[in-house]
PDB file of C-alpha atoms in Angstrom:
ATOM      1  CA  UNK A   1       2.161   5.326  27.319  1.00  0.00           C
ATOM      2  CA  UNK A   2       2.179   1.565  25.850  1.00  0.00           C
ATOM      3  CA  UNK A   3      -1.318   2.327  25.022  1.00  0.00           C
ATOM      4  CA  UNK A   4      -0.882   5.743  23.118  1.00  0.00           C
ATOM      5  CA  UNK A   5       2.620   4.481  21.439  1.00  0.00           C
ATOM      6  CA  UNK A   6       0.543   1.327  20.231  1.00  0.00           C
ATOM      7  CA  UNK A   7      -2.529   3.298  18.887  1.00  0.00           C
ATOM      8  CA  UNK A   8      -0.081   5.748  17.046  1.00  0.00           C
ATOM      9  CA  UNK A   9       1.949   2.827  15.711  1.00  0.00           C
ATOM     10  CA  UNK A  10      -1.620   1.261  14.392  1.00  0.00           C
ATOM     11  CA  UNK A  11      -3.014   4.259  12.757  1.00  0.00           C
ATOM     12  CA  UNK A  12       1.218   4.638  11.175  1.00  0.00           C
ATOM     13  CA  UNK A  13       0.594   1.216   9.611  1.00  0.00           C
ATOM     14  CA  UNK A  14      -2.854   1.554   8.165  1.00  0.00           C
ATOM     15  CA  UNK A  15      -1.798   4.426   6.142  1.00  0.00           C
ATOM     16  CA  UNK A  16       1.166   2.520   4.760  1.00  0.00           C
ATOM     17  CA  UNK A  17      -1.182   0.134   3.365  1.00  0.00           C
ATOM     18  CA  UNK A  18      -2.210  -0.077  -0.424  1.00  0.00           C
ATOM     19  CA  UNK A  19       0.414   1.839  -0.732  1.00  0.00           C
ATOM     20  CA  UNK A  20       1.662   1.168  -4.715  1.00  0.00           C
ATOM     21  CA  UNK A  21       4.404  -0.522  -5.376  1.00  0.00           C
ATOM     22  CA  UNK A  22       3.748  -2.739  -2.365  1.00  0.00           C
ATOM     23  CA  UNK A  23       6.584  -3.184  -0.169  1.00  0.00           C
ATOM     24  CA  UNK A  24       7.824  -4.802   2.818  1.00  0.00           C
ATOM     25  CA  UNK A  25       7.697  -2.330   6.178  1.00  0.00           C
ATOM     26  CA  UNK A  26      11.683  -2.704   6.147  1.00  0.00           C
ATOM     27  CA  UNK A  27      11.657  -1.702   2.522  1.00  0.00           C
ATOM     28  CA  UNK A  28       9.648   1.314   3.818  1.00  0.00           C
ATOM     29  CA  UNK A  29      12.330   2.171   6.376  1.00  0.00           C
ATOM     30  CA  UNK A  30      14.739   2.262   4.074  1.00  0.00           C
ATOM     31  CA  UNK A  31      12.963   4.497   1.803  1.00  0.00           C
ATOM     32  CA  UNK A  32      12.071   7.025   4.534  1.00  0.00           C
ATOM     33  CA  UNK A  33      15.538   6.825   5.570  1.00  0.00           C
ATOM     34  CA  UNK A  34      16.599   7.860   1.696  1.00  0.00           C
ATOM     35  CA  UNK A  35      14.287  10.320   1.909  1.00  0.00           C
ATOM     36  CA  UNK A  36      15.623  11.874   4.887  1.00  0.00           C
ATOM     37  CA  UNK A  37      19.388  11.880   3.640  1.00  0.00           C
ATOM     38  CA  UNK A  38      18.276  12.594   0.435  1.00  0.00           C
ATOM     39  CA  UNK A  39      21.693  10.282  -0.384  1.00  0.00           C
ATOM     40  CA  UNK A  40      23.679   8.003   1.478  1.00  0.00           C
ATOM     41  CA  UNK A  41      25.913   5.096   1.284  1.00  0.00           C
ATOM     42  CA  UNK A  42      25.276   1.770   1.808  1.00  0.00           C
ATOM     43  CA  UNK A  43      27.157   1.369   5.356  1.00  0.00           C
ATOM     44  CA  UNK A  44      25.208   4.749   6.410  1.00  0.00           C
ATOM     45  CA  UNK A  45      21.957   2.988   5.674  1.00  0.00           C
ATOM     46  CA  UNK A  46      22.508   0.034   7.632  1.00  0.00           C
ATOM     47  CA  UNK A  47      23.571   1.923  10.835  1.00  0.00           C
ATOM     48  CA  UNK A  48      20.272   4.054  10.259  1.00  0.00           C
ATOM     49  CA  UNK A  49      18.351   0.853   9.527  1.00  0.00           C
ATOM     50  CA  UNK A  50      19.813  -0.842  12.774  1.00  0.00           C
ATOM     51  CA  UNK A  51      20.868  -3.658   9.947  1.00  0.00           C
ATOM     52  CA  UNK A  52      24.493  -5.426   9.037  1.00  0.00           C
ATOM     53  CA  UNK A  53      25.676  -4.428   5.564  1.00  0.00           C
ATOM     54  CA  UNK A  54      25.255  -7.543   3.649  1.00  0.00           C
ATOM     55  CA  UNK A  55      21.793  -7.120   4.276  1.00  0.00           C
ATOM     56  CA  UNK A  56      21.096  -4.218   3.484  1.00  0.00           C
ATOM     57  CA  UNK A  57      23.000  -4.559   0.251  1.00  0.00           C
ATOM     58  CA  UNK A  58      19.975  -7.388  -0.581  1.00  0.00           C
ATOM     59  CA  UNK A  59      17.745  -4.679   0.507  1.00  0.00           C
ATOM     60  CA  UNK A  60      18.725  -2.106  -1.476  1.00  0.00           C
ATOM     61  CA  UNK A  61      18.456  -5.225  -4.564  1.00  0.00           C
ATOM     62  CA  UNK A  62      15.119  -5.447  -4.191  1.00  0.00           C
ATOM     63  CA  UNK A  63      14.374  -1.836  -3.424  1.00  0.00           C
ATOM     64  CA  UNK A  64      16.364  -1.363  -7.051  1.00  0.00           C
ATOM     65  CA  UNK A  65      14.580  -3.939  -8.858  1.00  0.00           C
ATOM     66  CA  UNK A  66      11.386  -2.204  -7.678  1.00  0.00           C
ATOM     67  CA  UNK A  67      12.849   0.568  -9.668  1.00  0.00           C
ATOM     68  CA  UNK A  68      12.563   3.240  -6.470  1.00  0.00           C
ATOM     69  CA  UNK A  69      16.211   3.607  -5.855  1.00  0.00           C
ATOM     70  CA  UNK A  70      19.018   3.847  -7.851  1.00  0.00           C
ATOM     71  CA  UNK A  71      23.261   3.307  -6.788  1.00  0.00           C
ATOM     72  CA  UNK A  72      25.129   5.548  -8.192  1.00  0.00           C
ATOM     73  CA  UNK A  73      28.950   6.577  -7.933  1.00  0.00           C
ATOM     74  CA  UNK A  74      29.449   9.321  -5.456  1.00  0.00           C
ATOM     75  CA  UNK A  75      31.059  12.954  -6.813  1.00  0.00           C
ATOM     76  CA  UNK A  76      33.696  13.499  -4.077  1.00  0.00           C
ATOM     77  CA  UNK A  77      34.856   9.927  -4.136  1.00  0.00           C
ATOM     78  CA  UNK A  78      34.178   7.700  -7.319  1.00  0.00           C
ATOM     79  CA  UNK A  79      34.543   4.702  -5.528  1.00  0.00           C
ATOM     80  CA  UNK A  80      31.872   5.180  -3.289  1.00  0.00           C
ATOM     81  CA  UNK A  81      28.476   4.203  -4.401  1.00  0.00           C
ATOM     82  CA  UNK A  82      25.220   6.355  -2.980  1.00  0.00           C
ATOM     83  CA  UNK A  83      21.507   5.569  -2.661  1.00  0.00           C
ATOM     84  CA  UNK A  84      18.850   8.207  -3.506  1.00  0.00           C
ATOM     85  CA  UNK A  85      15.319   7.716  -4.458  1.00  0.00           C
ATOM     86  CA  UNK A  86      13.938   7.502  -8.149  1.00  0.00           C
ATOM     87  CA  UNK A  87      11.306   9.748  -8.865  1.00  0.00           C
ATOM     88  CA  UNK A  88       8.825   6.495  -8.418  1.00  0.00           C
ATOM     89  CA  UNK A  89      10.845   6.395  -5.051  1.00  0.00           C
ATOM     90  CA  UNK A  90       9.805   9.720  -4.628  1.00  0.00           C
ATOM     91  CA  UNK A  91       6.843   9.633  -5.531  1.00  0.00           C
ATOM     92  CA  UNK A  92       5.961   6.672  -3.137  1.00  0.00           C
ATOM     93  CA  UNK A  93       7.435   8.443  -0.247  1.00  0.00           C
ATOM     94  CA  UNK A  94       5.076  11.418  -0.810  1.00  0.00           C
ATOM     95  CA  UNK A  95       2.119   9.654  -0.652  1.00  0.00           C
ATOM     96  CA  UNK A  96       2.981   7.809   2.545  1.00  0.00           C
ATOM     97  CA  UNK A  97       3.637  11.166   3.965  1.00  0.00           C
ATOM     98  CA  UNK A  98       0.651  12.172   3.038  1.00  0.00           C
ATOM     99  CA  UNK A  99      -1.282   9.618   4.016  1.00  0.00           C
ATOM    100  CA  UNK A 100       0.079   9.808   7.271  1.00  0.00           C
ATOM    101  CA  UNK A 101      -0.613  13.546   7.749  1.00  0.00           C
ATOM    102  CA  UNK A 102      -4.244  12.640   6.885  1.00  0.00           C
ATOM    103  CA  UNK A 103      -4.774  10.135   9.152  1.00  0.00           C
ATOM    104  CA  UNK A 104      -2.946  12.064  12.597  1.00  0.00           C
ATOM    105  CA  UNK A 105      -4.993  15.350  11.418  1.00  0.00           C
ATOM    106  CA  UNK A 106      -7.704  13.210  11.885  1.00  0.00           C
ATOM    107  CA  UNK A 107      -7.264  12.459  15.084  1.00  0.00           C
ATOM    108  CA  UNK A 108      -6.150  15.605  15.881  1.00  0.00           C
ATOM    109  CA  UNK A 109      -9.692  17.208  14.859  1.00  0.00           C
ATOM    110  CA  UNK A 110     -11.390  15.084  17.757  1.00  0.00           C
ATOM    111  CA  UNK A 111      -8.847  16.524  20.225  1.00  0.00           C
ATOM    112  CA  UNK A 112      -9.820  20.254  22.015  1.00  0.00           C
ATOM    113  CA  UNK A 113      -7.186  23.463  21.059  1.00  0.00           C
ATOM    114  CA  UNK A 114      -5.553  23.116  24.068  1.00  0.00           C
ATOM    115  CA  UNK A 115      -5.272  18.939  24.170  1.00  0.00           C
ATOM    116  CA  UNK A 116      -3.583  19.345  20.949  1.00  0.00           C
ATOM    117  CA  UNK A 117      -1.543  22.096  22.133  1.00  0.00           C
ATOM    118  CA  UNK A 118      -0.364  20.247  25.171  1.00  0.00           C
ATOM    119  CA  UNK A 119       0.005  17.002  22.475  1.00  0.00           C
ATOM    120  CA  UNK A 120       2.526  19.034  20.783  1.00  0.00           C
ATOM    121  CA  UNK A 121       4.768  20.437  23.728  1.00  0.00           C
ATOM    122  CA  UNK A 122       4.714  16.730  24.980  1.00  0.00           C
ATOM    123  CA  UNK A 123       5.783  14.982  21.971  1.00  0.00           C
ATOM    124  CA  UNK A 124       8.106  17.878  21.015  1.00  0.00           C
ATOM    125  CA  UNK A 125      10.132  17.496  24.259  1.00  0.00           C
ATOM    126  CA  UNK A 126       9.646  13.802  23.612  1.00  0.00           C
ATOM    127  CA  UNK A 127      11.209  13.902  20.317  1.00  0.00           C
ATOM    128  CA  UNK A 128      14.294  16.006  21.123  1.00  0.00           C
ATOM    129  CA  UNK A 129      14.967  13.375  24.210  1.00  0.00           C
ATOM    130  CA  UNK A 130      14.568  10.903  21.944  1.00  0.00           C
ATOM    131  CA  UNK A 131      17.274  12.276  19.402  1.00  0.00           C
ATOM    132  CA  UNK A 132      19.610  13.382  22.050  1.00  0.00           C
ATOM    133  CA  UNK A 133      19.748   9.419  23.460  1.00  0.00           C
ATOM    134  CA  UNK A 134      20.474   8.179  19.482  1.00  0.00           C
ATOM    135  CA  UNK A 135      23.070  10.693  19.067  1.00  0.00           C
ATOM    136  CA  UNK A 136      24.810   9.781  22.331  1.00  0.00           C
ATOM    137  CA  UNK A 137      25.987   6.972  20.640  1.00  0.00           C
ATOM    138  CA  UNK A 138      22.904   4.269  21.974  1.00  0.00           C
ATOM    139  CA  UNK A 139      20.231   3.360  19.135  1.00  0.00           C
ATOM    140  CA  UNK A 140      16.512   3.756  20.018  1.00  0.00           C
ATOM    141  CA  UNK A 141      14.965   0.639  18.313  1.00  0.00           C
ATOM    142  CA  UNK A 142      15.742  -1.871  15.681  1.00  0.00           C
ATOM    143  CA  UNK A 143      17.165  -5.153  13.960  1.00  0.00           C
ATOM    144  CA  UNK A 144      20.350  -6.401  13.337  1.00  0.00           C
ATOM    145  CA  UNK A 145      19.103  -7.808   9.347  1.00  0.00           C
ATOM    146  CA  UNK A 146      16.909  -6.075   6.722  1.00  0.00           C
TER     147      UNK A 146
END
């Protein structure tokens, strides 16, 4: 499993890099994480992120002066402020997406029908186990600072 989980973590990182602008893999988190939400707030990104607030608030400064997120005042409550992607944000987070795709197809094309099959059952199940234990109120994996 360590073996699998590291080669799949490997072939994750090498198509996240050259990716333009070029940002830290935290910075990357963060973005995915935008992505994902399509908007949150700041204390919503730092639970995701596994991060304290202050920061993530730095974070979300550099992520900013990168120009691929914006703050803006929320619509139910003005004194909230949200995070969503630019379209540069956007744009950034579509090519990592499909870079990855490119890269696990890949691999995928070496497998047999039924290995890949049996892949997908596995890491479906996986997946929803996986989500289950983070929503039970215990994180899966990360930091306490961005």
């Amino acid at each position: 499993m360590e073996r699998v989980l590291s080669a799949t973590a490997l072939l994750w990182n090498r198509a996240d890099q050259g990716l333009e602008p070029a940002i830290s893999p935290i910075q990357l988190r963060a973005v995915e994480v935008i992505a994902r939400f399509g908007w949150l707030n700041l204390g919503r990104l730092a639970e995701e992120l596994g991060a304290i607030p202050s920061s993530t608030s730095r974070l979300c400064d550099r992520l900013e002066a990168a120009g691929l997120i914006v703050r803006e005042t929320a619509r139910v409550d003005r004194r909230e402020i949200v995070l969503r992607l630019t379209d540069q944000g956007e744009r950034l987070h579509a090519e990592l997406v499909r870079r990855r795709r490119a890269a696990v197809r890949d691999v995928l094309a070496q497998m047999s029908p039924t290995s890949r099959g049996r892949l997908l059952d596995a890491l479906t199940e996986f997946g929803q186990a996986g989500e289950r234990r983070e929503h039970g109120g215990r994180g899966m994996l990360g930091s306490r600072t961005a």
